[in-house]
Coordinates of N, CA and C in Angstrom, one line a residue:
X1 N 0.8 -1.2 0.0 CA 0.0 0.0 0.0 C 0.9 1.2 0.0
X2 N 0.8 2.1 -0.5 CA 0.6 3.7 -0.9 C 0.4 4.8 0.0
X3 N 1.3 4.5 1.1 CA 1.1 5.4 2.1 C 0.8 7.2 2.0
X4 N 2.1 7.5 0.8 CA 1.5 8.9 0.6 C 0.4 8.9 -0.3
X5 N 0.0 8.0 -1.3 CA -1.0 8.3 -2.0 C -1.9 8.3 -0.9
X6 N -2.6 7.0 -0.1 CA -3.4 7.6 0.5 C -3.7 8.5 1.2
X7 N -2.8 9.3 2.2 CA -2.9 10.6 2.7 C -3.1 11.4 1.3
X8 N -2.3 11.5 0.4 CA -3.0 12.1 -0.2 C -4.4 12.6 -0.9
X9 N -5.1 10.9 -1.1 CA -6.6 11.1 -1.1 C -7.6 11.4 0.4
X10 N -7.2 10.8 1.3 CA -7.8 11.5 2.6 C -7.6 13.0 2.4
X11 N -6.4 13.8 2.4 CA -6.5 15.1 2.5 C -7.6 15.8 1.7
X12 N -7.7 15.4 0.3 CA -8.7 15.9 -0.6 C -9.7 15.6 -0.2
X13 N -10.3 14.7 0.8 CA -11.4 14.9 1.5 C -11.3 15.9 3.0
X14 N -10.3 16.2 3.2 CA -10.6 17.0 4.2 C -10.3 15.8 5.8
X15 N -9.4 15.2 5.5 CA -8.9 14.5 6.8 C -7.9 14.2 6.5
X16 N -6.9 14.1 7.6 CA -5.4 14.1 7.8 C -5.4 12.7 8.3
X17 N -4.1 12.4 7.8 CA -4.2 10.5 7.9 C -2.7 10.6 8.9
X18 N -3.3 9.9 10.1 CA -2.0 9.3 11.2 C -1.6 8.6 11.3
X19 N -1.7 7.6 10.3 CA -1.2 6.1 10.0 C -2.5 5.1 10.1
X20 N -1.6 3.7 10.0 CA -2.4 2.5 10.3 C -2.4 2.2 11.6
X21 N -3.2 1.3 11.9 CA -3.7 1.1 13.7 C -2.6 -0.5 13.4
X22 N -2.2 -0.7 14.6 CA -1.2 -2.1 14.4 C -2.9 -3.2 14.5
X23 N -2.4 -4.1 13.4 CA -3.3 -5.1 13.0 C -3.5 -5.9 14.4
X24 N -2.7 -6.3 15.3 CA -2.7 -6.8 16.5 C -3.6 -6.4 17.2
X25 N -4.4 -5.4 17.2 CA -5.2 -4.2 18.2 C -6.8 -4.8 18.4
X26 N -7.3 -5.1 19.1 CA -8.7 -6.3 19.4 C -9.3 -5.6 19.2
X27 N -9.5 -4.5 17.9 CA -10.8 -3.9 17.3 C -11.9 -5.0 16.3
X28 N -12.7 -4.4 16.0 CA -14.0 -5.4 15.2 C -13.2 -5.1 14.4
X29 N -12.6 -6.2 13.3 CA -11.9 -6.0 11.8 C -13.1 -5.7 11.1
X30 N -12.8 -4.4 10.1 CA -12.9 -3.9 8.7 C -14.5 -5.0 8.3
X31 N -13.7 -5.9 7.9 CA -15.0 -6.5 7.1 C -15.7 -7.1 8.1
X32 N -16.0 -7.4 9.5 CA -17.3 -7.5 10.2 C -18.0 -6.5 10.3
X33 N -17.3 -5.0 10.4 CA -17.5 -3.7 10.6 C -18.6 -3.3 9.9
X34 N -18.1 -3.5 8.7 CA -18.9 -3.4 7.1 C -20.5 -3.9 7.3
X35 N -20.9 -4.8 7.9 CA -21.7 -5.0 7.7 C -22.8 -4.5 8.6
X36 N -22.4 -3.0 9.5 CA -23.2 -2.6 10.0 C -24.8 -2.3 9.0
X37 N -25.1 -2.1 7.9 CA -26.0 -1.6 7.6 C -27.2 -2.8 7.4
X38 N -26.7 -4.2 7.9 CA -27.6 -5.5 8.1 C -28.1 -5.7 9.3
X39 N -27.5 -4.9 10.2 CA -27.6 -5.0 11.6 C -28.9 -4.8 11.5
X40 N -29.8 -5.8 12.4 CA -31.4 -5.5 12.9 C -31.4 -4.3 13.5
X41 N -32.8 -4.0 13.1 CA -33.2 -2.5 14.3 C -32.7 -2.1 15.5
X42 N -32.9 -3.7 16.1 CA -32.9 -3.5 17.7 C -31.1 -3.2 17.6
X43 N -30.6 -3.1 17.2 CA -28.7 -3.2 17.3 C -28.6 -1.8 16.8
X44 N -29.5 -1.0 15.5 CA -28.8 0.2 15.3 C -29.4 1.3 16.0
X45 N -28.3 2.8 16.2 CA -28.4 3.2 17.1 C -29.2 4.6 16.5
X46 N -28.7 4.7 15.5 CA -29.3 5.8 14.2 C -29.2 5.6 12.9
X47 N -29.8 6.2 12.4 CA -30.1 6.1 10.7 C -30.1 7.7 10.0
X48 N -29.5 8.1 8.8 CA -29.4 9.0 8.2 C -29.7 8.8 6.7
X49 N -30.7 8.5 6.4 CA -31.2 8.1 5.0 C -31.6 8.9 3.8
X50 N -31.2 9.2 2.8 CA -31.3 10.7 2.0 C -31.2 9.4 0.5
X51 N -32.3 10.7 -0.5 CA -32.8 9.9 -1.8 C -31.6 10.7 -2.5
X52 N -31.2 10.4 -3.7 CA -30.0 10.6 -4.6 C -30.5 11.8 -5.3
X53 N -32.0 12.0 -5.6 CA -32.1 12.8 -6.4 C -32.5 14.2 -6.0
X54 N -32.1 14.3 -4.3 CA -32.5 15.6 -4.0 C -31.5 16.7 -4.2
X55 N -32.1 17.5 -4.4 CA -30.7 18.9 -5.7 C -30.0 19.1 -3.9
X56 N -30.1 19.3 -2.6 CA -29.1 19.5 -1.9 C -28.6 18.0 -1.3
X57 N -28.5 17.1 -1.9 CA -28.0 15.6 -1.4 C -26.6 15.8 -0.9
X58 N -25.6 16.8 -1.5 CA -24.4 16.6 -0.9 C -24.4 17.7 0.5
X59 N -25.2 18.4 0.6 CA -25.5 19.5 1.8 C -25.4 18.8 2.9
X60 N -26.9 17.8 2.6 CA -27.6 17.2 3.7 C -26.5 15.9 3.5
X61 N -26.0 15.0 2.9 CA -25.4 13.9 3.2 C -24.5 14.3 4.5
X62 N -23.5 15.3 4.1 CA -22.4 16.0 4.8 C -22.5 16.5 6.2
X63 N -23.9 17.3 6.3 CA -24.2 17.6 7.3 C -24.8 16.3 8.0
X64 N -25.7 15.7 7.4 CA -26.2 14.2 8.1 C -25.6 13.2 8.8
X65 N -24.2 12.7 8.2 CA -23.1 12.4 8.1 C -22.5 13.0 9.9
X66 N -22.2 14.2 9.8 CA -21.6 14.9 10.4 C -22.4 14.9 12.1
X67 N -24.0 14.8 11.6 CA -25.1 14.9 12.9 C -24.8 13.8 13.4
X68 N -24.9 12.5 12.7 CA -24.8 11.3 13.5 C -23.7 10.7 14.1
X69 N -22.6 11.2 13.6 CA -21.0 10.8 13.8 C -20.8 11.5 15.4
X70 N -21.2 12.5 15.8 CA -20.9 13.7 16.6 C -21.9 13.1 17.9
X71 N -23.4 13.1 17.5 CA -24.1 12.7 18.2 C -23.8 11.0 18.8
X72 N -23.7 10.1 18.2 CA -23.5 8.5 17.7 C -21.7 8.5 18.6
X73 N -21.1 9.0 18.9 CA -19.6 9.3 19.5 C -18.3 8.6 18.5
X74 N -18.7 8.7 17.5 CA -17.5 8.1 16.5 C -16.3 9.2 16.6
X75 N -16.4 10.3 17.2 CA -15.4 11.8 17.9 C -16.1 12.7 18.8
X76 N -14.9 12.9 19.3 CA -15.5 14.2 20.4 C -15.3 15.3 19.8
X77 N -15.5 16.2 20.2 CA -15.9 18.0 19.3 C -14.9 18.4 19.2
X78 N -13.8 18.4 20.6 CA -12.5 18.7 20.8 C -11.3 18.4 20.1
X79 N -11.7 16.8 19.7 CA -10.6 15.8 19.1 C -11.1 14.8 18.1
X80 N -11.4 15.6 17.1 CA -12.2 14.6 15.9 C -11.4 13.4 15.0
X81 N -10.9 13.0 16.0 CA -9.9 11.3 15.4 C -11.2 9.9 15.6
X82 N -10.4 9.4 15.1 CA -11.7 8.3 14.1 C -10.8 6.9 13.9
X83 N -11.5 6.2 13.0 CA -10.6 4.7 12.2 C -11.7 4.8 10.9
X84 N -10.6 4.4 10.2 CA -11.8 4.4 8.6 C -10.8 3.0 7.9
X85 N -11.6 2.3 7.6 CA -11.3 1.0 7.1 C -10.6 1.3 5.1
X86 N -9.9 1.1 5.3 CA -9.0 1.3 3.9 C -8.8 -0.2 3.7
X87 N -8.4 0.0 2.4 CA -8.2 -1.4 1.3 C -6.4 -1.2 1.3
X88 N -5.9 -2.0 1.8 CA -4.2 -1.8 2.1 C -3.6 -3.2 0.6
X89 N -4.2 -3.7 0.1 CA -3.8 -4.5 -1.4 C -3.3 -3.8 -2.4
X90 N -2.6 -4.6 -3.2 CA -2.1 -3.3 -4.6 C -3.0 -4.0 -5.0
X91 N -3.6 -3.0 -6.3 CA -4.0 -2.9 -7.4 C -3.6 -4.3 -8.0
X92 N -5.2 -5.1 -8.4 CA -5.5 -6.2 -9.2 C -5.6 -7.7 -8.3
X93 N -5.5 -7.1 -6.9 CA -5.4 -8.3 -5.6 C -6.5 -8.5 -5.2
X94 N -6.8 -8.8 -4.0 CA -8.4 -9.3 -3.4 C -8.2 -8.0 -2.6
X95 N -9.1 -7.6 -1.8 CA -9.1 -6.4 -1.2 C -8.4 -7.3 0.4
X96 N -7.9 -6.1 1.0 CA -7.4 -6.5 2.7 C -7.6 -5.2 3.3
X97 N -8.5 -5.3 4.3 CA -8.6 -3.9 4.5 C -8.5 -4.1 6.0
X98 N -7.7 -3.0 6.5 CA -7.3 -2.4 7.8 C -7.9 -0.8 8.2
X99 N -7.7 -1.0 9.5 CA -8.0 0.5 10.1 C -6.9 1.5 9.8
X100 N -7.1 2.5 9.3 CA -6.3 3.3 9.5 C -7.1 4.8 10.2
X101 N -6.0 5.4 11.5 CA -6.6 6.9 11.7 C -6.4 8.1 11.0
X102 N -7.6 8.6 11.4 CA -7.4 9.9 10.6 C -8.3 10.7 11.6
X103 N -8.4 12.3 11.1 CA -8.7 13.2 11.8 C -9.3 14.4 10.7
X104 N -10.4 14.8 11.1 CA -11.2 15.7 10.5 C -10.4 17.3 10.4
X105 N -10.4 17.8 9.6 CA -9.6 18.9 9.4 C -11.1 20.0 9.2
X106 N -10.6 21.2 9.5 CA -12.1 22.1 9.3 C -12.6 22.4 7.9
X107 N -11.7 22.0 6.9 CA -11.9 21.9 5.5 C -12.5 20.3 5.2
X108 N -14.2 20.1 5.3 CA -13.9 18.4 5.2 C -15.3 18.6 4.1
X109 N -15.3 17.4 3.1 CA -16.2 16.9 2.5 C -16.2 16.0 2.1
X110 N -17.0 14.8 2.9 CA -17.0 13.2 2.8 C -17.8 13.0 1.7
X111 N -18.9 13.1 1.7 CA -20.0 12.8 0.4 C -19.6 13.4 -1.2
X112 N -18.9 14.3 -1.3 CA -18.3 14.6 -2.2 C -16.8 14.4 -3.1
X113 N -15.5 15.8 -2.3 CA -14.4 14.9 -3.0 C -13.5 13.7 -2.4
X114 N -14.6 13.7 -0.6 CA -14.2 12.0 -0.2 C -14.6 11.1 -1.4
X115 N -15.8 10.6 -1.4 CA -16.2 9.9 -2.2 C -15.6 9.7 -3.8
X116 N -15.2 10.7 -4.1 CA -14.9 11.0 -5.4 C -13.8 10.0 -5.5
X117 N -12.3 10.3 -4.5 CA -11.0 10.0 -4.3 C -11.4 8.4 -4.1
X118 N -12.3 7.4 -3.6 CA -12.3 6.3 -4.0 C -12.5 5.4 -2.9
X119 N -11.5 6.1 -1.8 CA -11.4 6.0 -0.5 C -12.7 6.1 0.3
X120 N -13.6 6.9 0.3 CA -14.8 6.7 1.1 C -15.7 7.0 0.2
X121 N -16.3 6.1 -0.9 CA -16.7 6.2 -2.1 C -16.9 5.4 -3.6
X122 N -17.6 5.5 -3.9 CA -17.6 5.3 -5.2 C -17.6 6.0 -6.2
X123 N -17.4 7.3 -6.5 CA -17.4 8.5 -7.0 C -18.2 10.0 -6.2
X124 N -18.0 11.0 -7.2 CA -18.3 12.1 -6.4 C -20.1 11.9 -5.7
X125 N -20.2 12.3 -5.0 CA -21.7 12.1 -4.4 C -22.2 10.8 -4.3
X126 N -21.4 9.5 -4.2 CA -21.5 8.3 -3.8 C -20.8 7.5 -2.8
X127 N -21.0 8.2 -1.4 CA -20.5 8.1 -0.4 C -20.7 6.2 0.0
X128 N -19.6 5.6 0.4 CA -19.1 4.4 0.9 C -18.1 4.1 1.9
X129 N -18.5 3.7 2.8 CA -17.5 3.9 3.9 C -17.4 3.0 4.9
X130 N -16.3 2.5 6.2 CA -16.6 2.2 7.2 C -15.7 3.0 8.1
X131 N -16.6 3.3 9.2 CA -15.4 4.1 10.1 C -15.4 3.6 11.3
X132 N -14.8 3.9 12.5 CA -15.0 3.5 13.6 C -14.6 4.4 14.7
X133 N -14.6 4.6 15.7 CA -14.2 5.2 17.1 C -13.3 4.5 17.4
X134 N -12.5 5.2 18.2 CA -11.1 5.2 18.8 C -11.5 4.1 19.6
X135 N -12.2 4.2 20.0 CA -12.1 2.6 21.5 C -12.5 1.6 21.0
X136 N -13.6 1.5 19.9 CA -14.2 0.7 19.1 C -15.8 0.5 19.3
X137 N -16.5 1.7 20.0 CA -18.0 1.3 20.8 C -18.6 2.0 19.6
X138 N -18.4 2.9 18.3 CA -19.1 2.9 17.8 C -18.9 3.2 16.0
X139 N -19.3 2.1 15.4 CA -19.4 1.8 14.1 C -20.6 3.0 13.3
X140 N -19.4 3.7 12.2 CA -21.1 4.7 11.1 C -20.6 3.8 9.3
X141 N -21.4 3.4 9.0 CA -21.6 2.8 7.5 C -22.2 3.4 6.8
X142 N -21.3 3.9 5.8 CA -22.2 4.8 4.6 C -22.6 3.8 3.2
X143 N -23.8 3.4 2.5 CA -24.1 2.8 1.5 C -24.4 3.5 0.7
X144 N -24.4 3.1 -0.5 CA -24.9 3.6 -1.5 C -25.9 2.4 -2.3
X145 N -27.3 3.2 -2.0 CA -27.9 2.3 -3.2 C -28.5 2.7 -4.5
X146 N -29.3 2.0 -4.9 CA -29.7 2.5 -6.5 C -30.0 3.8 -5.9
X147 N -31.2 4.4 -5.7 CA -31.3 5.6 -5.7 C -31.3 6.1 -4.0
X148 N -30.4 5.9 -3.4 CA -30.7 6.9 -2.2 C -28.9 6.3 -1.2
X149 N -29.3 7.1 -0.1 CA -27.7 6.8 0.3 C -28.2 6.6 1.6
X150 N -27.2 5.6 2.6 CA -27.7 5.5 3.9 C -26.5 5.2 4.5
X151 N -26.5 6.5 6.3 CA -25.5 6.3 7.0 C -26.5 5.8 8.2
X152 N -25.7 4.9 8.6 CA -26.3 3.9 9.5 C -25.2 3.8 10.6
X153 N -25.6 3.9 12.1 CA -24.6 4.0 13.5 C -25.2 2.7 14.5
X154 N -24.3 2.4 14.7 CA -24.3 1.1 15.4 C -23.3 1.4 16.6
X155 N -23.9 1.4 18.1 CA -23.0 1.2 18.8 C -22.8 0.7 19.8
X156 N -21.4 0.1 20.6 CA -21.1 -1.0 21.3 C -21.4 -2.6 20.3
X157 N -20.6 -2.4 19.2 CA -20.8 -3.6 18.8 C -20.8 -4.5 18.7
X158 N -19.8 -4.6 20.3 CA -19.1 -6.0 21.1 C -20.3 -6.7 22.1
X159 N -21.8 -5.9 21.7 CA -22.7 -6.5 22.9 C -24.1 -6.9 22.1
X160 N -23.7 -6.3 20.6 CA -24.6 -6.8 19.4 C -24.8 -8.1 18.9
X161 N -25.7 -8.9 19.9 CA -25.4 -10.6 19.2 C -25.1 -11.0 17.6
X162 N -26.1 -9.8 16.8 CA -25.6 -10.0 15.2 C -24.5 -9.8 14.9
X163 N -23.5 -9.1 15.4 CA -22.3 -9.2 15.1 C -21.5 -10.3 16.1
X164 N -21.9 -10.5 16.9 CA -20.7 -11.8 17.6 C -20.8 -13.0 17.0
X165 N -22.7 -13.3 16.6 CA -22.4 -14.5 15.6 C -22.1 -14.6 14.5
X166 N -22.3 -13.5 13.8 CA -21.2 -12.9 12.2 C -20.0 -13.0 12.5
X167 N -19.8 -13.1 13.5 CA -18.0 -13.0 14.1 C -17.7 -14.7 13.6
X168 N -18.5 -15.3 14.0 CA -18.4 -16.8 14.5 C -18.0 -17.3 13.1
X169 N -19.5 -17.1 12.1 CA -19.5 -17.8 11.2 C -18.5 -17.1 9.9
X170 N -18.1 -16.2 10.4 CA -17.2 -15.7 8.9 C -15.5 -16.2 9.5
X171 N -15.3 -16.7 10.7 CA -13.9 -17.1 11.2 C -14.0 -18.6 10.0
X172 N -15.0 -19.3 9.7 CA -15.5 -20.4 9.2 C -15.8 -20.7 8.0
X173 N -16.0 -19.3 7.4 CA -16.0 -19.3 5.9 C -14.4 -19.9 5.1
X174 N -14.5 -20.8 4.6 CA -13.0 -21.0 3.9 C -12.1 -19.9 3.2
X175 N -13.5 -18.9 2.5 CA -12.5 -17.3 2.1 C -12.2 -16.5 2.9
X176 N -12.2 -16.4 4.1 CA -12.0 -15.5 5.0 C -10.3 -15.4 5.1
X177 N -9.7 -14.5 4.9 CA -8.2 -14.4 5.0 C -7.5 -15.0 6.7
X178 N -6.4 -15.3 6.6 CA -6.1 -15.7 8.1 C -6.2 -14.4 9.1
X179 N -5.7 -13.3 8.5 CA -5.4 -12.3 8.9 C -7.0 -11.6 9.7
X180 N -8.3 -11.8 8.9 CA -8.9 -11.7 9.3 C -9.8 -12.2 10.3
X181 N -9.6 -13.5 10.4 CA -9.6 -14.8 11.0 C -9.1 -14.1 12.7
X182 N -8.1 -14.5 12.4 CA -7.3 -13.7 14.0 C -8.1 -12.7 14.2
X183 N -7.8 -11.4 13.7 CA -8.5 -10.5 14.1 C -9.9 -10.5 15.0
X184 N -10.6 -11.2 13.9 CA -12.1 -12.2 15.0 C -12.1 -12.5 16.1
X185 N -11.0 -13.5 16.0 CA -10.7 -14.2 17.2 C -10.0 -13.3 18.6
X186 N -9.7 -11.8 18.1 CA -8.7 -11.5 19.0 C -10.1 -10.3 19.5
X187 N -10.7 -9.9 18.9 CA -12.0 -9.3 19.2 C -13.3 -10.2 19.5
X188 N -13.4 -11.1 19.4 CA -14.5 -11.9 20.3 C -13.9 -12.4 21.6
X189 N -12.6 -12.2 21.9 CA -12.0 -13.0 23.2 C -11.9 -12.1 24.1
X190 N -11.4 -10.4 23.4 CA -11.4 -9.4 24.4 C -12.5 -8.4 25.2
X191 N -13.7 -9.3 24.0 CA -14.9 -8.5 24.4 C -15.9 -9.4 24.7
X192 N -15.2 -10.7 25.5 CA -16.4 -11.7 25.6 C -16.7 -11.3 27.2
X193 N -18.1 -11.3 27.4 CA -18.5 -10.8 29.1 C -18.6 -12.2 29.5

């Protein structure tokens, strides 16, 4: 991976990148993370749901984005550091994705030239993302569907049975990378009550 390119595309969204989190760290890995937006009702904590075709969609995404992250504790006001799940593979590999930190700068636009840069995205105004909180109590997933976008907050998702038994059965899937594997294992053992 592309360490200055990626800071370079985080900057163009408006966050400063502090590196990678050491893979060793008993966070929910990346791809269980991901699937916050399957999470049952009773598991999510907020919803931010906006149609594609409203003329201010990148206004409201941004600011929406911004209401639930703040409210939902994915940062404090004072110290806007975060984890946002990057794809750490070169080009033409399977994807492997890790946490990496970063930090909101007062120049930010996620739903826009985030999205664009690839990184939290599928292009401009098609916001995609996983992020997480410094301690790990709270997951925001941004999707993109046919016509509308949804950021979805999940939190404490070490006490979320959908995700501990998503934990279980994806340690079990034969594609599940080792790396991810561990990770599982090292996050269902530190967060088992």
């Amino acid at each position: 991976m592309d360490e200055s390119r990626l800071a370079d595309s985080l900057d163009e969204a408006g966050l400063k990148y502090l590196g990678m989190v050491d893979s060793t760290t008993p966070l929910i890995p990346p791809n269980l993370a991901g699937f916050a937006n399957s999470c049952p009702a009773e598991g999510v904590a907020g919803v931010e749901y906006l149609t594609s075709e409203d003329p201010q969609f990148l206004e409201k995404a941004n600011s929406g984005w911004y209401r639930l992250t703040r409210e939902g504790g994915l940062f404090a006001a004072g110290d806007p550091e975060f984890l946002l799940a990057v794809n750490c593979a070169e080009p033409d590999e399977p994807r492997v994705w890790r946490w990496a930190r970063v930090s909101l700068s007062d120049q930010w636009d996620i739903a826009g030239a985030g999205a664009a840069t690839g990184i939290l995205g599928n292009g401009f105004g098609h916001p995609a993302f996983v992020m997480l909180s410094l301690d790990g109590n709270a997951i925001v997933r941004a999707q993109q569907g046919e016509k509308s976008t949804e950021f979805v907050l999940v939190r404490e998702p070490h006490q979320v049975q959908f995700f501990r038994k998503l934990a279980v059965q994806m340690s079990r899937w034969p594609d599940t990378p080792e790396p991810t594997r561990a990770a599982i294992e090292r996050w269902l053992t530190t967060t088992a009550q």
